PDB file of C-alpha atoms in Angstrom:
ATOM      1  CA  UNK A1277      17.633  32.488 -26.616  1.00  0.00           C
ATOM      2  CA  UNK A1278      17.303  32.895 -23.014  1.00  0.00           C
ATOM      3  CA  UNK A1279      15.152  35.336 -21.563  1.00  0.00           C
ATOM      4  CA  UNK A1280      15.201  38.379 -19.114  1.00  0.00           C
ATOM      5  CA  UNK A1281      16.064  37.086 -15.467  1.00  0.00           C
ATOM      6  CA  UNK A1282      15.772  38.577 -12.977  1.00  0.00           C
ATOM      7  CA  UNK A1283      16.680  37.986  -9.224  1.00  0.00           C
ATOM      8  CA  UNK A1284      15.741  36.937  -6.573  1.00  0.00           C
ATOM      9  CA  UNK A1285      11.949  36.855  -7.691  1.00  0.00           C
ATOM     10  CA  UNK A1286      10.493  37.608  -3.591  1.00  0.00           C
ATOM     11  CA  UNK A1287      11.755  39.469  -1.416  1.00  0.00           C
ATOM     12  CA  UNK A1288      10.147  40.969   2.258  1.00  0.00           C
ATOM     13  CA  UNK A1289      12.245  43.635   4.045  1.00  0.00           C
ATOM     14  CA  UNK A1290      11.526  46.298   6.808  1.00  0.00           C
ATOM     15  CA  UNK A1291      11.029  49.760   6.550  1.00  0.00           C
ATOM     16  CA  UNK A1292      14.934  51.447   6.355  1.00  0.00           C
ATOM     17  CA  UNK A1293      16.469  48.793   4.985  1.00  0.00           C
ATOM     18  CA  UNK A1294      17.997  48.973   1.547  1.00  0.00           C
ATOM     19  CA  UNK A1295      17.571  46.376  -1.271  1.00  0.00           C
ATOM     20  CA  UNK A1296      19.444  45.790  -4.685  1.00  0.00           C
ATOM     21  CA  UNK A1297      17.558  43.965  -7.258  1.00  0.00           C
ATOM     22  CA  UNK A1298      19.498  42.558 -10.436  1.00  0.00           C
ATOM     23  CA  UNK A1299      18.402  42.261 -14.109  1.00  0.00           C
ATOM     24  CA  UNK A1300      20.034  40.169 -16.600  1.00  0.00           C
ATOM     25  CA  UNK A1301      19.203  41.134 -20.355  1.00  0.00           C
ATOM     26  CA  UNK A1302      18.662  38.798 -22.854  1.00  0.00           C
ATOM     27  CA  UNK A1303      21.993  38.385 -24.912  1.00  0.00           C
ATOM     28  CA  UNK A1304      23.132  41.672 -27.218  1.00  0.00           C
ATOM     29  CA  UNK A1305      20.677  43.758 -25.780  1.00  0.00           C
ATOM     30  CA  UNK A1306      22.388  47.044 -24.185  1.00  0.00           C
ATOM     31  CA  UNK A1307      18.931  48.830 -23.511  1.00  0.00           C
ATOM     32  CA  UNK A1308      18.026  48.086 -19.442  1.00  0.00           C
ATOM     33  CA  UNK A1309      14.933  49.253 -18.071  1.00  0.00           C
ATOM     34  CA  UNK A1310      12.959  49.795 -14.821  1.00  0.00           C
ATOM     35  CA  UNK A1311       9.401  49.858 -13.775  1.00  0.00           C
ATOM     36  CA  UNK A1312       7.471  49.571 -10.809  1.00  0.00           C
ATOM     37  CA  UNK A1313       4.148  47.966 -10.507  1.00  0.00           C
ATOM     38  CA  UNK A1314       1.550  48.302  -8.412  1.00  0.00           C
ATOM     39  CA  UNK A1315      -2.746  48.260  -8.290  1.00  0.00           C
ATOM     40  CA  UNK A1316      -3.095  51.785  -8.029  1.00  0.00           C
ATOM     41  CA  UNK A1317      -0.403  53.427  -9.914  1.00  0.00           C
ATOM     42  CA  UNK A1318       0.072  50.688 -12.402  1.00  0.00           C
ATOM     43  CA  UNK A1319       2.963  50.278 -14.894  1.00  0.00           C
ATOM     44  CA  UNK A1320       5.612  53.491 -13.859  1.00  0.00           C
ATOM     45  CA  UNK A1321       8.931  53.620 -15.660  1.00  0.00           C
ATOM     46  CA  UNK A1322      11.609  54.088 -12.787  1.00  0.00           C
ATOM     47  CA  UNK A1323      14.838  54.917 -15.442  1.00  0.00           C
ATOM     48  CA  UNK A1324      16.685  53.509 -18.110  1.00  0.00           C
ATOM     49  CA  UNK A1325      20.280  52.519 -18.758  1.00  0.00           C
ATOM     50  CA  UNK A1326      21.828  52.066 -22.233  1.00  0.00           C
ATOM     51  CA  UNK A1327      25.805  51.134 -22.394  1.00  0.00           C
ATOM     52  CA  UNK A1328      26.025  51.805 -18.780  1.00  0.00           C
ATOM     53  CA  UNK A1329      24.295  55.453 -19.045  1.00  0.00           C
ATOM     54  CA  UNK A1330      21.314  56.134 -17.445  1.00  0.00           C
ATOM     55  CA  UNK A1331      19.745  57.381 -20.839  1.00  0.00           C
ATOM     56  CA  UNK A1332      16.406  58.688 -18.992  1.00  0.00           C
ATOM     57  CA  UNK A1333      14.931  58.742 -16.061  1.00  0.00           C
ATOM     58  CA  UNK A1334      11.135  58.631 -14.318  1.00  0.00           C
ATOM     59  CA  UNK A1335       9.460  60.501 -11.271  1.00  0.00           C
ATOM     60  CA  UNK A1336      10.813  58.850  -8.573  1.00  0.00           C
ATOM     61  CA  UNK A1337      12.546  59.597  -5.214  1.00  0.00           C
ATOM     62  CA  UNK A1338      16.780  59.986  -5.259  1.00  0.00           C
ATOM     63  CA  UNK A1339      16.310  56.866  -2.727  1.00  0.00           C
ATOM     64  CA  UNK A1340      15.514  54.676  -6.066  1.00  0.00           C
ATOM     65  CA  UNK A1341      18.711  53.840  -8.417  1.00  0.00           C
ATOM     66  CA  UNK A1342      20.475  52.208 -10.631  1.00  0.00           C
ATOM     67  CA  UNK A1343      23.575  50.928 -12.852  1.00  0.00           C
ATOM     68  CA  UNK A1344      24.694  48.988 -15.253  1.00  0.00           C
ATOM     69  CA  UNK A1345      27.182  46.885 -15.803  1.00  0.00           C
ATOM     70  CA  UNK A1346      29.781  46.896 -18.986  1.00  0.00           C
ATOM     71  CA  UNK A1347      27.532  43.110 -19.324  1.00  0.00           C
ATOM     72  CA  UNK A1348      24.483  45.085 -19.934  1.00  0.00           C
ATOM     73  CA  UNK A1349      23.732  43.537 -16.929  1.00  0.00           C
ATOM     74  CA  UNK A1350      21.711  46.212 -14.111  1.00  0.00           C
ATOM     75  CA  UNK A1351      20.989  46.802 -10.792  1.00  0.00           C
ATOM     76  CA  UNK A1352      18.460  48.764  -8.917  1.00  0.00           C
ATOM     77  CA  UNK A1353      18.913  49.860  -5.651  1.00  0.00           C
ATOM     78  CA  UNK A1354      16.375  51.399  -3.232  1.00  0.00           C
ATOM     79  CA  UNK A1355      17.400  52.766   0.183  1.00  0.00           C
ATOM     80  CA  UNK A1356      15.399  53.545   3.205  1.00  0.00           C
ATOM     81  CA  UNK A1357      12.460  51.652   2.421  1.00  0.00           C
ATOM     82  CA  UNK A1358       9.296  52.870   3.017  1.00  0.00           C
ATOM     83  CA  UNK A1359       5.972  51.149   3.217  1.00  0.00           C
ATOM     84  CA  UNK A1360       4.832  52.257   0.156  1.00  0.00           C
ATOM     85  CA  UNK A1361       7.577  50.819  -2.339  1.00  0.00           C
ATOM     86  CA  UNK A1362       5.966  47.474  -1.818  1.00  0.00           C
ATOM     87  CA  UNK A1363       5.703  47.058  -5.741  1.00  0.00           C
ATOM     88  CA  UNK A1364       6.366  44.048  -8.367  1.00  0.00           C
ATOM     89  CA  UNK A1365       9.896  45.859  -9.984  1.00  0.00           C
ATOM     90  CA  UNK A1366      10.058  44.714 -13.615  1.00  0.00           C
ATOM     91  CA  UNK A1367      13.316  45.086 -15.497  1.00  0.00           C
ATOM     92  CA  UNK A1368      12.722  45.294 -19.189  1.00  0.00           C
ATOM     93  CA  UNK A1369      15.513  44.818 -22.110  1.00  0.00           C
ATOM     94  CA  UNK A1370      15.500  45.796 -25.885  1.00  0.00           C
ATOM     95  CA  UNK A1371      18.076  46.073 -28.452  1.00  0.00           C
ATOM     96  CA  UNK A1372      20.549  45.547 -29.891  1.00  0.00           C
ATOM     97  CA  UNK A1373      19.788  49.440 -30.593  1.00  0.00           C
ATOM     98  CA  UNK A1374      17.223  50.015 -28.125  1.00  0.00           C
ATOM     99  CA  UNK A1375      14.874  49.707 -31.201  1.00  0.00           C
ATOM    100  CA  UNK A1376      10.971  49.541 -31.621  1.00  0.00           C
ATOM    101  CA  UNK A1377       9.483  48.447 -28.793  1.00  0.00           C
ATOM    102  CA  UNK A1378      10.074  45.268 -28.899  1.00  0.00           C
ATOM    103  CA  UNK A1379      10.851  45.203 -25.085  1.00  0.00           C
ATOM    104  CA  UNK A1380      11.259  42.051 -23.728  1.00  0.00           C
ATOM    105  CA  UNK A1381      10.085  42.053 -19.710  1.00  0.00           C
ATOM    106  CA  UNK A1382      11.185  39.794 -17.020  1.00  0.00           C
ATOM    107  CA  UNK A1383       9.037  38.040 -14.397  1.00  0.00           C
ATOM    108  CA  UNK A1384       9.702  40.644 -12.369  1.00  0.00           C
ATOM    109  CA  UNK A1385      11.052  40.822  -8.641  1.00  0.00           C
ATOM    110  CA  UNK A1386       7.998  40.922  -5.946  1.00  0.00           C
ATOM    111  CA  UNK A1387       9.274  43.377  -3.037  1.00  0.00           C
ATOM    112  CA  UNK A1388       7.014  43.166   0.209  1.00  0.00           C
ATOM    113  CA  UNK A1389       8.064  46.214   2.992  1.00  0.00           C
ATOM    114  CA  UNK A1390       6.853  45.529   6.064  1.00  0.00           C
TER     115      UNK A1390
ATOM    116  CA  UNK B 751      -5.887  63.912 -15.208  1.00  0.00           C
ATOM    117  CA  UNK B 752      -3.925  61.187 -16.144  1.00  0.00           C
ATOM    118  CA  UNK B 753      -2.138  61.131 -19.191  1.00  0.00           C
ATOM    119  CA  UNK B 754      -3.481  57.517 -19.762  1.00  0.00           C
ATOM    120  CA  UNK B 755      -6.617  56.251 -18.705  1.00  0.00           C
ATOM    121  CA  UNK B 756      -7.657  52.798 -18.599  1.00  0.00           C
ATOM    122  CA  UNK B 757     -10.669  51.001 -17.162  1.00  0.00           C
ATOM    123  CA  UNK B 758      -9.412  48.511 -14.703  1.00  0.00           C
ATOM    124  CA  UNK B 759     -12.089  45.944 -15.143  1.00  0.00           C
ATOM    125  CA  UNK B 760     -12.343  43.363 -14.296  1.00  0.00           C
ATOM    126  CA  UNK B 761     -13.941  42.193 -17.048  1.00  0.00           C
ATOM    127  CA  UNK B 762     -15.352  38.790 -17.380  1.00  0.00           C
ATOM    128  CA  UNK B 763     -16.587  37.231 -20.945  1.00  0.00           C
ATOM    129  CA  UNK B 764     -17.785  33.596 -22.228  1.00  0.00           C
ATOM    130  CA  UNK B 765     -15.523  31.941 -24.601  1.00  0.00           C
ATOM    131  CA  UNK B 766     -16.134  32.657 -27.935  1.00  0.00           C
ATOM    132  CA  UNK B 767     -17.096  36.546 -27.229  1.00  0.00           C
ATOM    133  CA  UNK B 768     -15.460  39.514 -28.949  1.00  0.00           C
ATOM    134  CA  UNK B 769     -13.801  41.830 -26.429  1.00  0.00           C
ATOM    135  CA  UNK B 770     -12.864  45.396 -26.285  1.00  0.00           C
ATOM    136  CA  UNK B 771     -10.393  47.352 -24.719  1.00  0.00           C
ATOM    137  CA  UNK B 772     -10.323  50.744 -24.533  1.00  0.00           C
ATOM    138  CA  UNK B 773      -7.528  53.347 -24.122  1.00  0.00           C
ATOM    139  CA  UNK B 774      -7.707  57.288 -23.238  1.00  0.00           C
ATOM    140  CA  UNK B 775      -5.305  59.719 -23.494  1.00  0.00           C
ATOM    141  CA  UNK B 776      -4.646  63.395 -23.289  1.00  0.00           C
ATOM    142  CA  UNK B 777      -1.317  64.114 -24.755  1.00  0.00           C
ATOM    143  CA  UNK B 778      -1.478  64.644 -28.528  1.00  0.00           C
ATOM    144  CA  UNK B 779       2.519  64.101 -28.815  1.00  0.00           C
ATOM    145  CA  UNK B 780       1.862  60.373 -27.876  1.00  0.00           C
ATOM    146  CA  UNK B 781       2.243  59.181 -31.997  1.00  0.00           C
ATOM    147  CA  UNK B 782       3.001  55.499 -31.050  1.00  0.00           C
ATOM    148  CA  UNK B 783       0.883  52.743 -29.664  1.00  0.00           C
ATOM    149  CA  UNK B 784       1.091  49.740 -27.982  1.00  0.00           C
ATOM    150  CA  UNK B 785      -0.662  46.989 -26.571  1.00  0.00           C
ATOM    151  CA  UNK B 786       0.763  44.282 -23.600  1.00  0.00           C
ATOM    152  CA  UNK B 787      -0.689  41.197 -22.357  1.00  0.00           C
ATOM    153  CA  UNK B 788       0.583  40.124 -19.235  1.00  0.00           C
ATOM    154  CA  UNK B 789      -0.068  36.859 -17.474  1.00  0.00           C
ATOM    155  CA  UNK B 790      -0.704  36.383 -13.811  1.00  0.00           C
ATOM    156  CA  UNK B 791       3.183  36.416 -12.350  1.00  0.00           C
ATOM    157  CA  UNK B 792       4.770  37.080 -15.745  1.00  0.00           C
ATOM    158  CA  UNK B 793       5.681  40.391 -17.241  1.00  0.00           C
ATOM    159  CA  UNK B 794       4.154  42.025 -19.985  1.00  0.00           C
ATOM    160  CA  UNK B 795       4.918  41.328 -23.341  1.00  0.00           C
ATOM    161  CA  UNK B 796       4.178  43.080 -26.055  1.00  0.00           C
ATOM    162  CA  UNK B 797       0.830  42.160 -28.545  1.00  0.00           C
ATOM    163  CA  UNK B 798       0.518  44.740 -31.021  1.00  0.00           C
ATOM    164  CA  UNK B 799       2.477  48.339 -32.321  1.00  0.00           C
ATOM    165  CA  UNK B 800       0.596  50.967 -33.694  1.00  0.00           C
ATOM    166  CA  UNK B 801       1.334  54.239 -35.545  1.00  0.00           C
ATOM    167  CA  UNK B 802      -0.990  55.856 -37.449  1.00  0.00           C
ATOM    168  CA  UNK B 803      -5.036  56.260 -36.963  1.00  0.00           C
ATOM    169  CA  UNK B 804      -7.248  53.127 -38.243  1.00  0.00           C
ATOM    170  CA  UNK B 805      -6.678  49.066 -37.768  1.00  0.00           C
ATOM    171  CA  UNK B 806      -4.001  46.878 -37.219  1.00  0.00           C
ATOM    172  CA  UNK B 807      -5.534  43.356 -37.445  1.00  0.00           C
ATOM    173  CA  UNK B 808      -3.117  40.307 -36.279  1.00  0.00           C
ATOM    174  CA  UNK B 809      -5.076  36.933 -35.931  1.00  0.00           C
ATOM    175  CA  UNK B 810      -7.893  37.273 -33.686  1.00  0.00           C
ATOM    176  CA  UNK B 811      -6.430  40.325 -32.373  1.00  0.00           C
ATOM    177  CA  UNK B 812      -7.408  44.014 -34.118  1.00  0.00           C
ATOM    178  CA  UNK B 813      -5.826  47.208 -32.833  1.00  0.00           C
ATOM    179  CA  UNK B 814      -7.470  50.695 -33.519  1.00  0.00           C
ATOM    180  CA  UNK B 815      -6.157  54.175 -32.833  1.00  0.00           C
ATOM    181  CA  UNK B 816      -8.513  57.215 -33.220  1.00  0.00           C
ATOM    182  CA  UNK B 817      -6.486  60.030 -32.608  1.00  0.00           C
ATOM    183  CA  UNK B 818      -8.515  62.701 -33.465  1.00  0.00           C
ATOM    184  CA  UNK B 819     -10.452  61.416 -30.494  1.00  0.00           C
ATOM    185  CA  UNK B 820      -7.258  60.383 -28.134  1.00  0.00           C
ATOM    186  CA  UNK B 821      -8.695  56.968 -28.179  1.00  0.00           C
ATOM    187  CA  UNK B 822      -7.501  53.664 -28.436  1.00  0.00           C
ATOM    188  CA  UNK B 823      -8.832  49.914 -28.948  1.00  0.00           C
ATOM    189  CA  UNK B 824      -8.086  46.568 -28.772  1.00  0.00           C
ATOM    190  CA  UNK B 825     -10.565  44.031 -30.024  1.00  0.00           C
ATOM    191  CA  UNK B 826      -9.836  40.337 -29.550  1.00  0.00           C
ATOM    192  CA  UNK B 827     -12.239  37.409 -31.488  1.00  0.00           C
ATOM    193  CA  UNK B 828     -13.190  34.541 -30.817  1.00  0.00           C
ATOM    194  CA  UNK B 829     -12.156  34.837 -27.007  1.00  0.00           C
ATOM    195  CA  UNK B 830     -10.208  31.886 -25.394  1.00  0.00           C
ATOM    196  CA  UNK B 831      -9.915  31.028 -21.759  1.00  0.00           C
ATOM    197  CA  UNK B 832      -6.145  31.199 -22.529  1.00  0.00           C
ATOM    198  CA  UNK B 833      -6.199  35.322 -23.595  1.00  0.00           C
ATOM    199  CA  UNK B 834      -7.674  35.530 -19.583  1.00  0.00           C
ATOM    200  CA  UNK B 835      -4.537  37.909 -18.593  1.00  0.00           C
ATOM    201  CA  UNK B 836      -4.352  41.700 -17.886  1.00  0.00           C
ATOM    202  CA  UNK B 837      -4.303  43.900 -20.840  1.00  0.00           C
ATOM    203  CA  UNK B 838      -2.031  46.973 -20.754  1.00  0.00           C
ATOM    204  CA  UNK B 839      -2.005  49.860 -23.142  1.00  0.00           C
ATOM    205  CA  UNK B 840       1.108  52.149 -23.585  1.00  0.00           C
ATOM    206  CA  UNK B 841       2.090  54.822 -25.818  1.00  0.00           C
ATOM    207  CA  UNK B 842       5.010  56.944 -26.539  1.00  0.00           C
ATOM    208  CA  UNK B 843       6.542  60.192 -28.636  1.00  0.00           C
ATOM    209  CA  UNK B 844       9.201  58.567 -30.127  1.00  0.00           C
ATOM    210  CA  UNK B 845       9.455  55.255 -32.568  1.00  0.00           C
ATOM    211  CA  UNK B 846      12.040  54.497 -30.977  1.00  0.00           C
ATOM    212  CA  UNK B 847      12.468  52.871 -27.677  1.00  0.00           C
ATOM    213  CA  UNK B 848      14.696  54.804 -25.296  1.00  0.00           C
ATOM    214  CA  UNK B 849      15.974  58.235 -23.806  1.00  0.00           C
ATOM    215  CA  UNK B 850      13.673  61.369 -23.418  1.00  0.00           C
ATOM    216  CA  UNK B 851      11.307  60.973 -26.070  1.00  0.00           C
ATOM    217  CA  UNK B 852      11.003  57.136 -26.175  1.00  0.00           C
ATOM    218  CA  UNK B 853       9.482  56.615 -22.566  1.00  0.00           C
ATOM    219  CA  UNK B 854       6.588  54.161 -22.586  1.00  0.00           C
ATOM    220  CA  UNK B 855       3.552  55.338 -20.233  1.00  0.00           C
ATOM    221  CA  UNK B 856       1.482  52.723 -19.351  1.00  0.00           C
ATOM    222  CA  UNK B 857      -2.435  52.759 -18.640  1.00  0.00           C
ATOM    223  CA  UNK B 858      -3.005  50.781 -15.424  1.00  0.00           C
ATOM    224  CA  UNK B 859      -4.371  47.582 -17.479  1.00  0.00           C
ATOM    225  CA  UNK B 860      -7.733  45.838 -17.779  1.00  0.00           C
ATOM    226  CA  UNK B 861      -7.960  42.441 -16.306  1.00  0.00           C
ATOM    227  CA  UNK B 862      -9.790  40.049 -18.680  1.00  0.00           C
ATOM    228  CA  UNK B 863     -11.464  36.534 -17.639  1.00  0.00           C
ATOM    229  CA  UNK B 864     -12.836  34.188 -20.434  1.00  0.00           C
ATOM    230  CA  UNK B 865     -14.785  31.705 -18.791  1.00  0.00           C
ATOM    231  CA  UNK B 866     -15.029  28.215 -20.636  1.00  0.00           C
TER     232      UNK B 866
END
């Protein structure tokens, strides 16, 4: 069974630009979600998307969103970049049911703001 | 103060040492814990799940929850240069992943070298 993908895996843009990243769930899972990581905040969940609802959502700025698609596949978007969103974004999938933990994280997509 | 703390390390061992990792937290809804390893440009995946207080033992790798103290542990034996990798600790409300209740919050991980 293939795995969470997720693309591209590098990206560098400059502060105000926008950037979508995409998240492909391993097959039959519907649960999609989000996290940001970086050395001083760590592991922070950004939201999470279950049969194309967001089903919860984290701390984080109305510039950072998301969707999914009827696929289970998701996007995040974050507009106006700032400095500080320079982060390794890691979608993570579970399911069928969005059951016990048993998460299943990509490599993760490293965004670089300059 | 957090609601997870973790001690960043890093923390470097010989092969063949028992290690422990260590987990605070201060939220005495968090019922469910959880332990990720994540390798150096991988993503976390998940080790060991946790409910109630005492041990979890899976091969070399034991899990302990004290929550009368808000602390957890992770103990690995018999160290390997291939556990080096940074050790996250999460917990949640809920048994079940997703909405409100089911949010994971992470502690900020414990990088772990086992030298050969």
């Amino acid at each position: 069974k293939a795995g969470v993908t997720q693309t591209p895996r590098y990206l560098i843009k400059t502060r105000g630009q926008q950037v979508t990243l995409s998240c492909s769930p391993i097959s039959g899972h519907r649960s999609v979600s989000w996290y940001q990581q970086t050395p001083g905040q760590g592991l922070q969940f950004l939201f999470e998307y279950f049969s194309e609802t967001q089903r919860n959502k984290g701390n984080f700025p109305g510039r950072f969103s998301g969707r999914q698609f009827s696929n289970s596949r998701s996007e995040m978007n974050v507009s106006t970049l700032e400095l500080g969103d320079s982060a390794l974004y890691l979608c993570a999938s579970s399911g069928p049911e969005g059951g016990r933990y048993e998460q299943y994280f990509g490599p993760g997509t490293r965004l670089t703001v300059t | 103060q957090k609601e997870v703390e973790q001690d960043p390390g890093p923390l470097s061992v010989p092969e063949g040492a028992i290690v422990s990792l260590n987990c605070t937290y201060s939220n005495s809804a968090f019922q469910y814990f959880m332990w990720y390893r994540q390798y150096s440009r991988k993503g976390p995946e998940l080790l060991m799940y946790t409910y109630s207080s005492g041990n979890k033992e899976d091969g070399r790798f034991t899990a302990q929850v004290d929550k009368s103290s808000k602390y957890i542990s992770l103990f690995i034996r018999d160290s390997q240069p291939s556990d080096s990798a940074t050790y996250l600790c999460a917990m949640s409300k809920s048994p079940n992943y997703g909405g409100s209740q089911g949010n994971l919050i992470f502690g900020k991980g414990t990088k772990l070298s086992v030298k050969p």
